[in-house]
XYZ file of C-alpha atoms in Angstrom:
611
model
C -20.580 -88.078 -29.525
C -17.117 -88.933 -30.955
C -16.097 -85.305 -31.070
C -16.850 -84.890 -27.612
C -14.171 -86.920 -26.475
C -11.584 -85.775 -28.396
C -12.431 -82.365 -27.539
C -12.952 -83.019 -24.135
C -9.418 -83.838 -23.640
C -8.019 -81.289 -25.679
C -9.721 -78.336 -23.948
C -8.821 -80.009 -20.726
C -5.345 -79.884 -21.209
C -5.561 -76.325 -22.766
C -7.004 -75.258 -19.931
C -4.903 -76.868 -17.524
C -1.793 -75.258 -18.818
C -3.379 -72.178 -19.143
C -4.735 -71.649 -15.576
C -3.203 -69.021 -13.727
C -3.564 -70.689 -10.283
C -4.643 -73.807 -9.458
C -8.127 -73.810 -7.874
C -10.134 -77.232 -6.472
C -11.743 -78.508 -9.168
C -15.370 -79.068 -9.091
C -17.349 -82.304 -10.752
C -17.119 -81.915 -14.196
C -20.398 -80.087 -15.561
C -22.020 -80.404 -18.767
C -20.818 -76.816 -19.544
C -17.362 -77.441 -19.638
C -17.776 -80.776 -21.769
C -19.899 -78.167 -24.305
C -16.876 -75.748 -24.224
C -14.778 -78.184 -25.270
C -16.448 -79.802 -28.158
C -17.635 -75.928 -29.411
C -13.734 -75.356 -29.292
C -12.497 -78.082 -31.872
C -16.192 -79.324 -33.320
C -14.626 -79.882 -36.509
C -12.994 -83.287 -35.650
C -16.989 -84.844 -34.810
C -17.069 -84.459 -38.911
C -13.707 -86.931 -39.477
C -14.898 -89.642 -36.574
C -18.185 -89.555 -38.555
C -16.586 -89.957 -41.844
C -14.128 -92.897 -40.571
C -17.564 -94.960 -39.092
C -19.243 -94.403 -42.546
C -16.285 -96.007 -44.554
C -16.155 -98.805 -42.391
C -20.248 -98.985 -42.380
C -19.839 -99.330 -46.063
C -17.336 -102.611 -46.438
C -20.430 -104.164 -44.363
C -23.374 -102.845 -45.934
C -22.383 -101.047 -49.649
C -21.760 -97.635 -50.237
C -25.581 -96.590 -50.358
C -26.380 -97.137 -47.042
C -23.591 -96.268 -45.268
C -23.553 -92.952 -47.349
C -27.325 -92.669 -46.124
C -26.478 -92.915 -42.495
C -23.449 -90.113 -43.195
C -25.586 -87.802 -44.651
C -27.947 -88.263 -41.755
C -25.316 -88.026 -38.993
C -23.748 -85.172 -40.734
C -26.981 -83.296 -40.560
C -27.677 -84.063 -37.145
C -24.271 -82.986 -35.296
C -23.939 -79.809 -38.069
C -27.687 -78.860 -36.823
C -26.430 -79.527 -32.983
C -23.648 -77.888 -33.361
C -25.616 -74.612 -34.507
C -28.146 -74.874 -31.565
C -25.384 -74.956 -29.382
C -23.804 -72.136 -30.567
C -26.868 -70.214 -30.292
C -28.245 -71.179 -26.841
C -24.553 -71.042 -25.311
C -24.259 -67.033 -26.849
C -28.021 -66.837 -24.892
C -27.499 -69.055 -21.783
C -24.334 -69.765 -20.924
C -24.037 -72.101 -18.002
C -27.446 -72.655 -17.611
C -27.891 -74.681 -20.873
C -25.533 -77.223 -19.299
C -28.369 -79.592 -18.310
C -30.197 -78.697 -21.767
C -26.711 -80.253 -23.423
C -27.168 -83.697 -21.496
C -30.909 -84.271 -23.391
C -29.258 -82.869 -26.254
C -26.539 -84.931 -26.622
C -28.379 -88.057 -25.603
C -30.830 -87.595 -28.838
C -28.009 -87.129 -31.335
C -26.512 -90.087 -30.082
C -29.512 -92.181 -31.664
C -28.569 -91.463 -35.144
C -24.176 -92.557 -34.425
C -26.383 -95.659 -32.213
C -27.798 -96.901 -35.890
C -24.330 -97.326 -37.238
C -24.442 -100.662 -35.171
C -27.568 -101.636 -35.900
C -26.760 -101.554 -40.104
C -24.112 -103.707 -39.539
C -25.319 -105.855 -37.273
C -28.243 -106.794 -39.734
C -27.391 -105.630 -42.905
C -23.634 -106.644 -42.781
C -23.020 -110.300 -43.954
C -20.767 -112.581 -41.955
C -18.436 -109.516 -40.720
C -21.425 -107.295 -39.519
C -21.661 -108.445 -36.077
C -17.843 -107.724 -35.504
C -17.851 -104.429 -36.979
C -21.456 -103.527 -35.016
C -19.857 -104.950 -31.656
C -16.440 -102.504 -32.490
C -19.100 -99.593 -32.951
C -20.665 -100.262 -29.837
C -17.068 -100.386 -27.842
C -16.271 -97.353 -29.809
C -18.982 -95.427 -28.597
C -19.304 -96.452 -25.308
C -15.298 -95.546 -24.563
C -15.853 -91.993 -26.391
C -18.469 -91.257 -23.971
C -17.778 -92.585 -21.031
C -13.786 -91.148 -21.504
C -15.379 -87.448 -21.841
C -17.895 -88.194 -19.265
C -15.747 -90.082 -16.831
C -16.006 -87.108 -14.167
C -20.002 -87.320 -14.534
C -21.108 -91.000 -14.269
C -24.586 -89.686 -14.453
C -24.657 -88.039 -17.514
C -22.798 -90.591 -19.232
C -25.101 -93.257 -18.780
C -27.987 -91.001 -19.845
C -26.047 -89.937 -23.116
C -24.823 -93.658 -23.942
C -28.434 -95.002 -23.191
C -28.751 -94.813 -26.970
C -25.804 -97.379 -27.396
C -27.667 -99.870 -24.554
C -31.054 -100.228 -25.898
C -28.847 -101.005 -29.491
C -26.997 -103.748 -27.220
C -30.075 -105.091 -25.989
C -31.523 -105.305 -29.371
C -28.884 -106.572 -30.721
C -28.742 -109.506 -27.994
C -32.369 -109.694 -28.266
C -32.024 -111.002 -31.994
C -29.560 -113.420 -30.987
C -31.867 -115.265 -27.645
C -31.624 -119.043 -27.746
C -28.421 -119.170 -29.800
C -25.351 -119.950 -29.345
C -23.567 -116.411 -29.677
C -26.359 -114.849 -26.799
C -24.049 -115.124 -24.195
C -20.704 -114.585 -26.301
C -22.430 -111.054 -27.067
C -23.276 -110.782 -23.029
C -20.066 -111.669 -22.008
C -18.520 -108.741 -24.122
C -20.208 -106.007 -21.138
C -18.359 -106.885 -18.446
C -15.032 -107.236 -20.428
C -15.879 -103.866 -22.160
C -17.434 -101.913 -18.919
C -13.756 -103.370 -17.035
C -11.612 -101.651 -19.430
C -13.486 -98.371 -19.187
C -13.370 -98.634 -15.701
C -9.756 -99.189 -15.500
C -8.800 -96.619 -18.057
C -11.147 -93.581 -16.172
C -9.427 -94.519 -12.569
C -5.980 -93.999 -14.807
C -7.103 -90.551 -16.694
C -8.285 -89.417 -13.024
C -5.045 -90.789 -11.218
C -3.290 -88.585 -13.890
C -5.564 -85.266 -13.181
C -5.553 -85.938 -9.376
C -1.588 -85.703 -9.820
C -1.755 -83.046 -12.661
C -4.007 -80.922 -10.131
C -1.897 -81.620 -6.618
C 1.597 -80.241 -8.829
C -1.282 -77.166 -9.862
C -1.902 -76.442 -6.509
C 1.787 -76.843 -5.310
C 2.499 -74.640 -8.279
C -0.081 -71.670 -6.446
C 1.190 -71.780 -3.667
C 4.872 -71.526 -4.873
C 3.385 -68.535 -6.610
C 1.492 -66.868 -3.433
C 4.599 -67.341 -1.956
C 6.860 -66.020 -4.731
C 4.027 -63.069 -4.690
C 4.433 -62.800 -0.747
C 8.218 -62.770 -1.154
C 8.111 -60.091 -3.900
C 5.467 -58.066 -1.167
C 8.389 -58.242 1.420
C 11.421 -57.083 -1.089
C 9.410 -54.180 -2.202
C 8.606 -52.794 1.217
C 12.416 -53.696 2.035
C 13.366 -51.742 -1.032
C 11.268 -49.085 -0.684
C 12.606 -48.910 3.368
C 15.904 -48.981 2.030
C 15.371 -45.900 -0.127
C 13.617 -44.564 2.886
C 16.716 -45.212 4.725
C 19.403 -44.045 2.324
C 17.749 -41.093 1.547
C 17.601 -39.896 5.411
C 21.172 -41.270 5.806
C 21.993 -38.783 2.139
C 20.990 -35.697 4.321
C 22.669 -36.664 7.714
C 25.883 -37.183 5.573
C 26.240 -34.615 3.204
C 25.652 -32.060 6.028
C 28.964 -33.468 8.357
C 30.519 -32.842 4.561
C 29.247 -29.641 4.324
C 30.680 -28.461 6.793
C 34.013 -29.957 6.142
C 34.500 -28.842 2.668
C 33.104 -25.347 3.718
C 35.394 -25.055 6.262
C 38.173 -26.493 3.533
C 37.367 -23.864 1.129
C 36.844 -20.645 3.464
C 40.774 -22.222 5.085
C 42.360 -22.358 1.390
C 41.781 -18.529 1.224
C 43.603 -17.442 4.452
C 47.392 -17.374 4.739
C 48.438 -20.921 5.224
C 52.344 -21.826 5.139
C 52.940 -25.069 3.418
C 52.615 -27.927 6.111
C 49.245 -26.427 6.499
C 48.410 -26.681 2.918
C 49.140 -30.016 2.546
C 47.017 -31.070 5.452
C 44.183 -29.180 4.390
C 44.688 -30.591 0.773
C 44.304 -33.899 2.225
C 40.982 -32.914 3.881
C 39.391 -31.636 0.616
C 40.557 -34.995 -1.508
C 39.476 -37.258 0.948
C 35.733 -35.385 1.246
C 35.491 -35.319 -2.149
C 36.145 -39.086 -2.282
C 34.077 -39.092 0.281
C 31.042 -37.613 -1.312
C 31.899 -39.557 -4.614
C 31.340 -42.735 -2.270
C 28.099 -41.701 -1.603
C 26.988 -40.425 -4.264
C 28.317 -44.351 -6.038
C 25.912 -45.664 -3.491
C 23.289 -43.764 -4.151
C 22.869 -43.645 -7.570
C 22.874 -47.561 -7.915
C 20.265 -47.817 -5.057
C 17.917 -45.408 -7.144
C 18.659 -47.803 -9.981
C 17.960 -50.785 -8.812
C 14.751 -49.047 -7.394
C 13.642 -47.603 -10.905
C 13.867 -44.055 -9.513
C 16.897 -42.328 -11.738
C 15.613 -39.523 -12.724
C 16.618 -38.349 -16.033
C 16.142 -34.851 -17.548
C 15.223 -33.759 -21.299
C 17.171 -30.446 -21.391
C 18.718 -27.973 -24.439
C 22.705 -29.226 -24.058
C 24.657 -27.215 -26.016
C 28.058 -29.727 -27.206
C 30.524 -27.339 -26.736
C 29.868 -26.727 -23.256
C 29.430 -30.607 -23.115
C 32.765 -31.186 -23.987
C 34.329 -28.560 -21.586
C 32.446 -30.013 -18.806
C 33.420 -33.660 -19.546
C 37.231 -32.732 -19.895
C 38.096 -29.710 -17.795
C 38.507 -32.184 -15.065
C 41.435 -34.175 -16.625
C 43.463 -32.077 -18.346
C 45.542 -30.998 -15.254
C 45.147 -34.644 -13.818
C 46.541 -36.355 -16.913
C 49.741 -33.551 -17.074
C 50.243 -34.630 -13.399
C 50.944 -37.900 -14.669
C 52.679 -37.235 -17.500
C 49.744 -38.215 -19.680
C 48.577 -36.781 -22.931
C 45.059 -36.602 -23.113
C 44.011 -36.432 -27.184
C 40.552 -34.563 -27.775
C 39.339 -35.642 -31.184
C 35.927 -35.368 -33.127
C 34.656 -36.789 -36.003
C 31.816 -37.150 -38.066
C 28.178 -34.529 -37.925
C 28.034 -33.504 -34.363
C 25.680 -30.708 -33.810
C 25.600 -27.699 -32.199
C 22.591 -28.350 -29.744
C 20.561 -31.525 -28.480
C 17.941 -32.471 -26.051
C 19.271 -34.799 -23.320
C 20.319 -34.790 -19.692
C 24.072 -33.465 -19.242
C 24.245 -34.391 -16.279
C 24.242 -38.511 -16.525
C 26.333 -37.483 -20.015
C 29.094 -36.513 -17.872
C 28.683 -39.050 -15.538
C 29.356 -42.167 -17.978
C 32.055 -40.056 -19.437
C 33.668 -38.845 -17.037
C 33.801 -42.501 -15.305
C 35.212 -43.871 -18.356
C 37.723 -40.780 -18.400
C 38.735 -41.577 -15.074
C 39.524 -45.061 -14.935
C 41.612 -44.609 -18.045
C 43.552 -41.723 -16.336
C 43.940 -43.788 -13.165
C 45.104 -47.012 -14.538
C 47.246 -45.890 -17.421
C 50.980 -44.871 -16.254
C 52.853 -43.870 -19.331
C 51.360 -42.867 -22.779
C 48.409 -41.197 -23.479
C 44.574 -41.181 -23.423
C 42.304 -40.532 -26.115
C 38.930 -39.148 -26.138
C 37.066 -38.656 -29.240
C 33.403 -38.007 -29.972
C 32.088 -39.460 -33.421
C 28.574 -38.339 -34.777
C 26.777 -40.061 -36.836
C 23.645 -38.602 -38.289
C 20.701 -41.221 -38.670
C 17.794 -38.835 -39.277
C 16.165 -34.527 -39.960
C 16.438 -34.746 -36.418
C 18.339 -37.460 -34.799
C 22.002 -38.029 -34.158
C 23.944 -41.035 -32.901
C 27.032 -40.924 -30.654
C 29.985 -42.650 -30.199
C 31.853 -41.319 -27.194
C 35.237 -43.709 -27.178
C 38.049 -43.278 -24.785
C 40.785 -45.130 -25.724
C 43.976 -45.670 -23.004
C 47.555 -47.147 -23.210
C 47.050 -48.888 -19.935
C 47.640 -52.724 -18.883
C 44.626 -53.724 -20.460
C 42.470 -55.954 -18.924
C 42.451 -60.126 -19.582
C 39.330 -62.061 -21.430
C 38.367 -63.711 -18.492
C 38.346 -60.084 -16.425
C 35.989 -58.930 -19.141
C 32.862 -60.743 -18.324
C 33.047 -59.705 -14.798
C 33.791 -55.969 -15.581
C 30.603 -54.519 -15.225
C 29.258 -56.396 -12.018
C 28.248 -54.665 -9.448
C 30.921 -53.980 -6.228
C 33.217 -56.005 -8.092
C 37.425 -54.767 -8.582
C 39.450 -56.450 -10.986
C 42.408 -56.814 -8.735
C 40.886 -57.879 -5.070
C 43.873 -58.603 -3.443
C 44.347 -56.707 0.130
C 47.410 -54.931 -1.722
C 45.715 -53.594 -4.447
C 46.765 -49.855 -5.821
C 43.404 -48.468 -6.845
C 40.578 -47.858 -4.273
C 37.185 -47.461 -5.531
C 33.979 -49.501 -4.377
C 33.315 -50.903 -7.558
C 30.324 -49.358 -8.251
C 31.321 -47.197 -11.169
C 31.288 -48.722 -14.143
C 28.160 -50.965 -13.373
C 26.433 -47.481 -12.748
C 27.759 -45.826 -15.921
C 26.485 -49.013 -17.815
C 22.954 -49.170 -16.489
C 22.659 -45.269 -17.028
C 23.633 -45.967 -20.275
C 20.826 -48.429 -21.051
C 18.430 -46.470 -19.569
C 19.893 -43.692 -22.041
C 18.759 -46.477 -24.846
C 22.504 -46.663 -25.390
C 24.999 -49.445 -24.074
C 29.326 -49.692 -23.265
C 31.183 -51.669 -25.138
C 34.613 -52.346 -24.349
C 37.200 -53.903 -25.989
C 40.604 -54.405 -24.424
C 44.516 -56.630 -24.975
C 46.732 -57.174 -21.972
C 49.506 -54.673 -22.073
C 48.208 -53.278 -25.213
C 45.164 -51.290 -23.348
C 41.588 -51.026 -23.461
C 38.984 -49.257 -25.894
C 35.834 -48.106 -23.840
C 32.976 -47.215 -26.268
C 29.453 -45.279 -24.854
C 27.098 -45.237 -28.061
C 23.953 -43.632 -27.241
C 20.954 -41.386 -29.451
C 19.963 -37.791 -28.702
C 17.395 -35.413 -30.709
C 18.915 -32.577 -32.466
C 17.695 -29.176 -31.961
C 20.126 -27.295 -33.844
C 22.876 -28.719 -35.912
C 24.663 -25.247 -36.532
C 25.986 -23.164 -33.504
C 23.909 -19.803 -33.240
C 25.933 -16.881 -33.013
C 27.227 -15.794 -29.778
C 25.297 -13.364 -26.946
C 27.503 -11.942 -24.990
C 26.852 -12.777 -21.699
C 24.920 -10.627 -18.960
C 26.864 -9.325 -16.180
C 25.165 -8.232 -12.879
C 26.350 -6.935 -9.840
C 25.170 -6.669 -6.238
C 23.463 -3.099 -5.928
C 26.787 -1.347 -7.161
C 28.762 -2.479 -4.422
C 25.727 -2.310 -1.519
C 25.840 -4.543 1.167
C 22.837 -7.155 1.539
C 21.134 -7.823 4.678
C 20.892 -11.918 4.536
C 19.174 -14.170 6.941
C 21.127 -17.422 6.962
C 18.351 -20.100 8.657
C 20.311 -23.307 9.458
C 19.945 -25.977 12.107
C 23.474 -26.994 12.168
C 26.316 -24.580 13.649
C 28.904 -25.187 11.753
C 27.294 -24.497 8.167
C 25.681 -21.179 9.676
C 29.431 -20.513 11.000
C 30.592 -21.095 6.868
C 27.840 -19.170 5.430
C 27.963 -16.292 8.032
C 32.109 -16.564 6.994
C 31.770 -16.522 3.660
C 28.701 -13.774 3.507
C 31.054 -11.505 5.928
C 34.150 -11.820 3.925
C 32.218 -10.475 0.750
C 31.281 -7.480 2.748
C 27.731 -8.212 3.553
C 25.548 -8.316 7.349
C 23.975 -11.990 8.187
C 21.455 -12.608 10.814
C 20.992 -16.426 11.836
C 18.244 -18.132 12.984
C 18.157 -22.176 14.003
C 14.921 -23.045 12.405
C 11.698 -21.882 10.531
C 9.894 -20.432 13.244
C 12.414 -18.586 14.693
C 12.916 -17.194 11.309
C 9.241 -16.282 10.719
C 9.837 -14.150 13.992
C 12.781 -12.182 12.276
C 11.038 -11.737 9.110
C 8.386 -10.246 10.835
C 10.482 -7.725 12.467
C 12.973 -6.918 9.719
C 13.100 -6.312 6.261
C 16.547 -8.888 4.422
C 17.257 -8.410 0.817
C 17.971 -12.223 0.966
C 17.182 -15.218 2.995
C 18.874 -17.980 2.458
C 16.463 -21.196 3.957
C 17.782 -24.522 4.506
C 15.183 -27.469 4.201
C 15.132 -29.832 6.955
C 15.453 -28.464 10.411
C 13.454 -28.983 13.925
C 10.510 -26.978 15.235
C 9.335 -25.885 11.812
C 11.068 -26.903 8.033
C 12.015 -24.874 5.578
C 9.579 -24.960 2.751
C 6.783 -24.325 5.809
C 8.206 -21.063 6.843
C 8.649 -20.471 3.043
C 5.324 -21.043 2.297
C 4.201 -18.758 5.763
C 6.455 -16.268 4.586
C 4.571 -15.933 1.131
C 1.121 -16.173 2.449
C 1.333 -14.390 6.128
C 2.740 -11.343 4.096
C 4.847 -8.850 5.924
C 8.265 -6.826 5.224
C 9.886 -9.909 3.349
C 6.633 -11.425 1.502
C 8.679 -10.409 -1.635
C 12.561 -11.007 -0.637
C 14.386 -13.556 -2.865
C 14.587 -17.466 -1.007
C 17.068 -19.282 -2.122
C 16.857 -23.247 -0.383
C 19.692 -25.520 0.885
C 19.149 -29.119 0.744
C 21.390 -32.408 1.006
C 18.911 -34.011 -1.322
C 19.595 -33.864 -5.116
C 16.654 -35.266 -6.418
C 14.860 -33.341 -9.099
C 11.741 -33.651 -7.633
C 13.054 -32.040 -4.299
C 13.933 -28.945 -6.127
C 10.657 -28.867 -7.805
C 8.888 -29.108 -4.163
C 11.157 -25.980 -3.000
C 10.307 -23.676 -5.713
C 6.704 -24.674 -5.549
C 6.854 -23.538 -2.098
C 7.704 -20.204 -2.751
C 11.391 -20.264 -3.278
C 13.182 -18.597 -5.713
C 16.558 -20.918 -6.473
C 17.653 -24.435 -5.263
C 21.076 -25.344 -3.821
C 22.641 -28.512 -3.068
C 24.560 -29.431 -0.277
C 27.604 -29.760 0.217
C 27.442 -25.382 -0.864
C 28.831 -24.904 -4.361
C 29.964 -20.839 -3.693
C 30.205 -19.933 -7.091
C 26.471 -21.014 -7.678
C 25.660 -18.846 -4.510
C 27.356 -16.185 -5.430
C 25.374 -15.451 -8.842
C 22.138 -15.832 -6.369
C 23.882 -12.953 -4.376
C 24.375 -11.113 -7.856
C 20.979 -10.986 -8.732
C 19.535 -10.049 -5.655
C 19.147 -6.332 -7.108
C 16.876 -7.785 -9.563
C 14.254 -8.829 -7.108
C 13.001 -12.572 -7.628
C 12.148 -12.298 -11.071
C 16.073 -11.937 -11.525
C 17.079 -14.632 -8.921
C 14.323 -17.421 -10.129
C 15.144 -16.893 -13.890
C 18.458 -19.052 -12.645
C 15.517 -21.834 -11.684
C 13.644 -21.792 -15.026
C 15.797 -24.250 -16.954
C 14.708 -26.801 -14.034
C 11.528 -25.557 -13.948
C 11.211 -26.656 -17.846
């Protein structure tokens, strides 16, 4: 029974750190006592060995190595059964274990009884510590189940009684009684202790579950909030970018009429401060999808040439505005093609480009692109932009890339910005599996670094196709239905599709243009998404099945959304390219181009995304 006790504790405190949640914990059943001893049985063998060396100062080696042997046998032949009938049983051999238990504590009960007659002077002593020992082994592991540990230490009483038995009418009778009440006073005290200590142990478990149902409960709330948010922002995204769509349409169909110079300058101020405008948003809404794990990031052919045009066309006339010199350098393997999203590429970049432009007065900037190859088919980049700036102080440094945080926050600061940038470029770059490092002296400038990995396609450049020109039907004009809820962007489109020479028709919403579809043929219509009565990709989809004169005509779809998995919704639909809004004309204009083609020509501008 010694290794019950041991065990017993050990498994209890095992499974008390352990536990997920703290439940109310039942009276301790015989089951739980087996799964303890089953989990550390060895240590019975060591209790047993430590009674059989002290047996044999009292009673010679022979006899105390009898009574190991047979004690030995006894809890290695228990331990077995246990095993087995457990594997069988389970649970239900927790009575079984009481019976069981009780008969193998006969052969540790003989210990005792060696001792107390075989022993010499010392024997008693030794018997009556054997007897304590026993009894506080049990009745510790037990002290749950009162019951069952006066069944399984019965063994150990009818040893006392015989032991006080051989001792009536003499002198040390009632010595030997009086050690029962002494002994059965310290048990008592030290199981009210142990269960003063699990009554404690199990009120800070159950304060711990329900900190944790409420921690759960609070998580509950933040994700609906979150995913309202998103809700929010992303109905806010449309009703914003289509106020802005019609400004900077408006701007850019202005810049090409006659304008004298006061008028320019006011209507340059309109385009900088929408496009700051729309960079604010866009800040916004980028670290919202962050923070909500839904960035969307694209595995795409990028070809590094037309990487590098894209991430410094921008700053090359800003930096000669300035006076700056912006160095282009590149070192190292870079390849000709990789797979990787352009896109958030530029992004980081260009955000690191720009602060160094903004903040750096005199000198120059430096941009250089290191390669680095690291396998057949992977390559490792270095994109460092290096600035002659003011630099930025040690103690700025750790605060750099928190979020909505400027380095100078006094109410006269020079540079605007909401702080947002380079948080965002650093978080894109992690989910990249790359990082920004930045390293930086006051008055001496700073030395942004965005390392990141991409897989290599094709090392060397292929040789140049020379690009495919169409035109519109050899100069015809195109019949385009322009479907738009909001007046002023059906003013800008019908502007801009007049100017080039060809006839729009307008129509506020799907249904009404289901109803001119189905009484005139259009060699393009041109669809916006979310509008009253009837959406967009509805009438697209009526359009395609209802057949009819324009079952076939090109559908090119507007949207204020820029999410990846919008544009797969439109073309699955039944359009045949994807826009953004605010209207990028250029992008429209090669839809226009194509339109001789049929939609074969205008969609093959939608496979890459479709990819």
């Amino acid at each position: 029974m010694t290794d019950q006790v041991v065990d017993r504790i050990a498994a209890g405190a095992d499974k008390a750190a352990a536990r997920p949640k703290a439940k109310v914990r039942a009276p301790a059943e015989a089951a739980q006592v087996l799964q303890s001893i089953l989990e550390t049985g060895n240590l019975r063998y060591w209790i047993i060995f430590s009674w059989a060396v002290a047996l044999a100062t009292a009673v010679g080696p022979w006899l105390a190595a009898g009574w190991f042997a047979l004690t030995m046998a006894a809890g290695y032949v228990r331990g077995q059964v246990e095993k087995h009938v457990v594997a069988r049983t389970g649970s239900k051999y927790a009575p079984i274990f009481v019976w069981v238990a009780f008969l193998t504590t006969f052969a540790w009960a003989t210990a005792p009884l060696l001792a107390w007659f075989r022993g010499g002077p010392m024997g008693p002593a030794l018997a009556v510590a054997l007897l304590c020992s026993g009894y506080v082994m049990v009745f510790t592991q037990m002290r749950t189940a009162p019951r069952e540990a006066f069944v399984i230490s019965a063994p150990y009483t009818l040893t006392a009684l015989v032991l006080a038995s051989s001792l009536w009418g003499e002198a040390g009778f009632w010595t030997l009684l009086a050690v029962a009440p002494v002994l059965g006073s310290s048990l008592l005290v030290k199981i009210i202790i142990t269960m003063m200590k699990e009554a404690k142990i199990q009120s800070f478990q159950d304060y711990q579950a329900h900190l944790i149902d409420e921690l759960e409960s609070a998580r509950d709330r933040a994700d609906a909030a979150s995913e309202a948010k998103s809700n929010f922002l992303g109905v806010i995204s449309h009703e914003l970018r289509t106020p802005m769509n019609g400004v900077l349409g408006a701007a850019q169909l202005m810049s090409a009429t006659r304008l004298d110079n006061t008028q320019r300058d006011y209507l340059s101020i309109i385009r900088n401060s929408g496009d700051n405008l729309l960079g604010l948003l866009n800040d916004i809404l980028d670290m919202t999808k962050i923070e909500a794990g839904k960035m969307t990031f694209e595995a795409v052919e990028v070809d590094m040439q037309d990487l590098h045009r894209r991430i410094t066309g921008p700053f090359t006339a800003q930096a000669e505005a300035k006076g700056l010199d912006l160095v282009t350098t590149f070192d190292g393997e870079i390849p000709a093609v990789v797979r990787g999203d352009p896109l958030r590429v530029c992004q980081v970049v260009q955000n690191l480009l720009s602060n160094a432009v903004k903040f750096t007065q005199e000198g120059q900037v430096r941009y250089r692109l290191s390669g680095r190859r690291v396998a057949d088919d992977r390559v490792a980049f270095d994109f460092t932009i290096v600035d002659s700036g003011p630099g930025i102080s040690a103690e700025d440094l750790d605060r750099l890339f928190q979020p909505f945080t400027q380095l100078d926050a006094s109410s006269t600061r020079k540079f605007g910005g909401t702080g947002l940038g380079l948080t965002i470029a650093r978080r894109m770059a992690n989910i990249m599996g790359g990082d920004i490092t930045v390293t930086s002296r006051e008055g001496k400038g700073s030395t942004f670094v965005f390392s990141v990995e991409a897989e290599v396609l094709e090392w060397r450049a292929a040789a140049e196709v020379k690009p495919l020109v169409a035109d519109c039907g050899e100069g015809r004009c195109l019949s385009v239905l322009v479907v738009e809820d909001h007046p002023v962007n059906r003013m800008i489109l019908e502007a801009w599709l007049g100017s080039s020479g060809h006839i729009a028709v307008t129509a506020e919403n799907g249904q009404l243009a289901l109803d001119a579809c189905a009484d005139q043929r259009f060699d393009l219509i041109v669809m916006d998404v979310n509008m009253p009565v009837m959406d967009g990709l509805t009438a697209t989809r009526r359009l395609r099945e209802d057949g009819g004169p324009n079952a076939e005509t090109p559908v090119v779809v507007l949207s204020a959304s820029a999410r990846t998995e919008d544009h797969h919704a439109g073309l699955a639909a039944g359009a045949d390219a994807y826009l953004n809004k605010p209207i990028d004309f250029a992008a429209l204009a090669e839809v226009v181009g194509r339109v001789h083609g049929g939609r074969a020509a205008v969609r093959a501008l939608a496979e890459p995304l479709a990819a």
